[in-house]
Amino acid sequence: MRTDQPKVIHLKDYQAPDYLIDETHLTFELHEDHTLVHAQLVMRRNPDRSSGDLPPLVLDGQQLELLSVALDDSALQAGDYQLDADHLTLQPKAERFVIDSTVRIHPETNTALEGLYKSGKMFCTQCEAEGFRKITYYLDRPDVMSRFTTTVSADKQAYPILLSNGNPLASGEEEDGRHWATWEDPFKKPAYLFALVAGDLWCVEDSFTTLSGREVALRIYVEPENIDKCQHAMDSLKRSMRWDEEVYGREYDLDIFMIVAVNDFNMGAMENKGLNIFNSSAVLAKAETATDAAHQRVEAIVAHEYFHNWSGNRVTCRDWFQLSLKEGFTVLRDSQFSADMNSPTVKRIEDVAYLRTHQFAEDAGPMAHSVRPESFIEISNFYTLTVYEKGAEVVRMIQTLIGAENFRKGTDLYFERHDGQAVTVDDFVKAMEEVSGVDLTQFKRWYSQAGTPRLQVSEAFDEGAGRYSLTFRQSCPPTPGQSEKLPFVIPVALGLLGADGADLPLRLEGEAQGAAGTRVLAITEAEQTFTFVDLPKKPLPSLLRGFSAPLKLDFPYSRDQLMFLMQHDADGFNRWEAGQQLSVQVLSELIGQQQRGETLAMDDRLIHALRTLLEDDSLDQAMVAEMLSLPSEAYLTEISEVADVDAIHQAREHARRAIAQALFEPLWQRYQTNREISRRTPYVAQAEHFARRALQNIALSYLMFSERDAVVQACLEQFEHCDNMTERLNALAVLVNSPFEAERGKALEAFAEHFKDDPLVMDQWFSVQAGSPLPGGLERVQALMGHPAFTLKNPNKVRALIGAFANQNLVNFHRADGAGYRFLAEQIITLNALNPQIASRLLAPLTRWRKYDGGRQALMKGELERILASGELSSDVYEVVSKSLA
Ligand code: B3K
Ligand code: ZN
């Protein structure tokens, strides 16, 4: 907890370390009521720092009980070193020296889930970003890379499996029922990649032969009851390994790769060298217990952590301001992988919808920061949508600007040049510049300027001359600490459609010849015009194809033009985008009517467009499902000047009801056909099956508006007789949001009874109820907190119930009396003491107070103030609350 003034850390103050640690030898003695950690650090002065007198050595350490410390074998006495809450400082006497220390720590009471802690009966670690300092005194910074050996000793019966990074070296028994194992990691690494696991675990084993013919043992360790839920992760791992060889030329480098699933974990997973530790929700999946979305999430996270072996581990970050160097790049890599494994267009749609809803909101709020932040109080607060998702978009733009071939040359050069180093975003960009000859100096503003740019596009057509001009005006709103922004380099991928919907040849004024299809314009100025020639008729532009830059685009499309693009655009992403824009126009009109107390009357062009899609059997069903999904309430909130949650909800529900009514027949037909196939086909986790179930499920959610008996029966039949969680959970969600109280209650009860021993399934049960917009949502959530399966100590439970309520149940969370805000603040105050990282993440909805009306603003700020005044705050919570109120 924070007792002194929080320290702000600035990128501009970066200094290389005074000392380096060549070797790190750790010994862990695990006991039920304490753990002893002995660390031997073989150190030397950093030759890159100034010579002269040896500076003091300042080791990081928190919550450690120092039992002994020795310098070059001579034990130090109390006067020989200084200790404070965060450091151990001592004076080396020579350029090279060895430090030995022993500390006592308490993993058994560690509820923050950082450092060494217990999840159930298992010991595990989470060190990124600064958790290693809770294990031993160390230079806990990513630019100190060391070779580690780790010995773990524990009771053999309770902890038969003892794991750490690298390859197993030796193991043995002790007399007293204990045993030990030593692991050696031949690759030097920063401490944040250290990992240790001890427990009674079973494993699924497989192997992988690398392109150069090396055999790698693959193991997924889980608690015994989960042994039947590992195959999908194992298949995903093997696909990831092959893909990274083929697409990025990256081979795995150790003899063994391990994944361990733990139930109590603050985020999705962690890329520790050779020993990835995963939230069980990101590794366990089988048809009966995990939805299609969960299967896809497992595939993506397994890939993401595996890809870090190169983008993050072999080449790591110099300092935490460079976090996006590994995270943005690795998110791009995992999204490319998922696109290749499934439907690229659907993957792009999902990523963009997520970015626009959540990252854009972050970028418009008090925590807005650039992809490479300039300062922070608590680095854990900067594992953000901006660093991850926008960071991935920035790397994607580099690829768009220099071309795929150059990009691959650039990544090859980057990996080769910096293997074994801790580097910066500048090093990455420099490699891209060198291979392509493109100057990316101005482009780098994407790393330093926060905020979502707006790009306004206008057109002009000179029929006589056959000239068509597009003028682009870019701007970027002020963000905390950045009032003025300079123009970005914006890659705009575009096409021009002729009257038949086909792409026209694009020839810019001055060019010798044109070519049909998509081309990329690089906008570099605040205002810039491009003129296309040889166009006898006015074309229709398709702009920002594939969402080629993370910004808000304005072009004055008419609804008829959007319908035309929905049908004809050669770019699948933009066909969806046209549908979204049409929906936004239609919904905005309804929101206005609702606010003015008028009768809601919906433009039925949207219905016509959706009917055309539904009746066309040749279309990809996943695309049809995406197109049928109206923009979410969260997205409609994000694009509103002042969000009226109730009007948004009413308008959207009205539109869904109208679509359901008008399109009952084709929806019912699609539903029945697809359900019939699902009934006959055993579950398969593959794109075409995901697509069929996606359309089936969205159809069912529309059909339920009819309240017809046949639909209710179909829903109950699906709920009871399907073989997979995708169909079961969707049917349950449809019932939970329906007016059929008796059916809803029975279904919820039956589900909980059946799955009460599966915590991940119970998370879904909590979420479905937490997200229901029916009145009384807060009371339902409060009651569920008393359910035996709920605990504030498990982050998945907190996210499933409290997180889902505050982030997805907008009408109930934003209740006008502020009870939703008060409830959230209370949970945050409790969690601040238990688990600061989870507490801080839960704050996000309250930080968005500027989006709402005056009454709600005051209530939300009131709760932030209450949290601030509530006592000793963690640096995590303090930073977010104080910045939100500033
Ligand atoms: N690198 C980790 C995130 C660690 C978060 C620490 N608070 C997982 C990932 O991005 O792959
Ligand atoms: Zn990552």
Tab-separated table of C-alpha atoms and ligand atoms in Angstrom, residues 126 128-129 267 269-271 304-305 308 326-327 380 383 388 837, ligand 1:
chain	number	residue	atom	x	y	z
A	126	GLN	CA	3.649	-14.016	-12.034
A	128	GLU	CA	5.787	-9.270	-15.226
A	129	ALA	CA	6.149	-6.410	-14.857
A	267	MET	CA	-4.874	-11.745	-16.748
A	269	ALA	CA	-1.540	-15.770	-19.637
A	270	MET	CA	2.188	-15.136	-19.323
A	271	GLU	CA	5.000	-15.915	-21.727
A	304	HIS	CA	0.191	-15.003	-28.548
A	305	GLU	CA	2.261	-16.375	-25.663
A	308	HIS	CA	6.436	-13.942	-27.498
A	326	LYS	CA	6.565	-6.701	-27.630
A	327	GLU	CA	2.832	-6.461	-27.003
A	380	SER	CA	0.598	-2.490	-14.218
A	383	TYR	CA	-1.147	-3.069	-19.948
A	388	TYR	CA	-1.847	-3.795	-27.025
A	837	GLN	CA	-4.356	-4.923	-10.173
B	1	B3K	N1	2.914	-10.244	-20.951
B	1	B3K	C1	1.768	-10.668	-20.203
B	1	B3K	C2	1.086	-9.563	-19.482
B	1	B3K	C3	1.619	-9.298	-18.129
B	1	B3K	C4	0.741	-8.325	-17.388
B	1	B3K	C5	1.361	-7.910	-16.112
B	1	B3K	N2	0.506	-7.061	-15.317
B	1	B3K	C6	0.783	-11.374	-21.053
B	1	B3K	C7	0.841	-11.066	-22.488
B	1	B3K	O1	0.612	-9.978	-22.939
B	1	B3K	O2	1.184	-11.932	-23.238
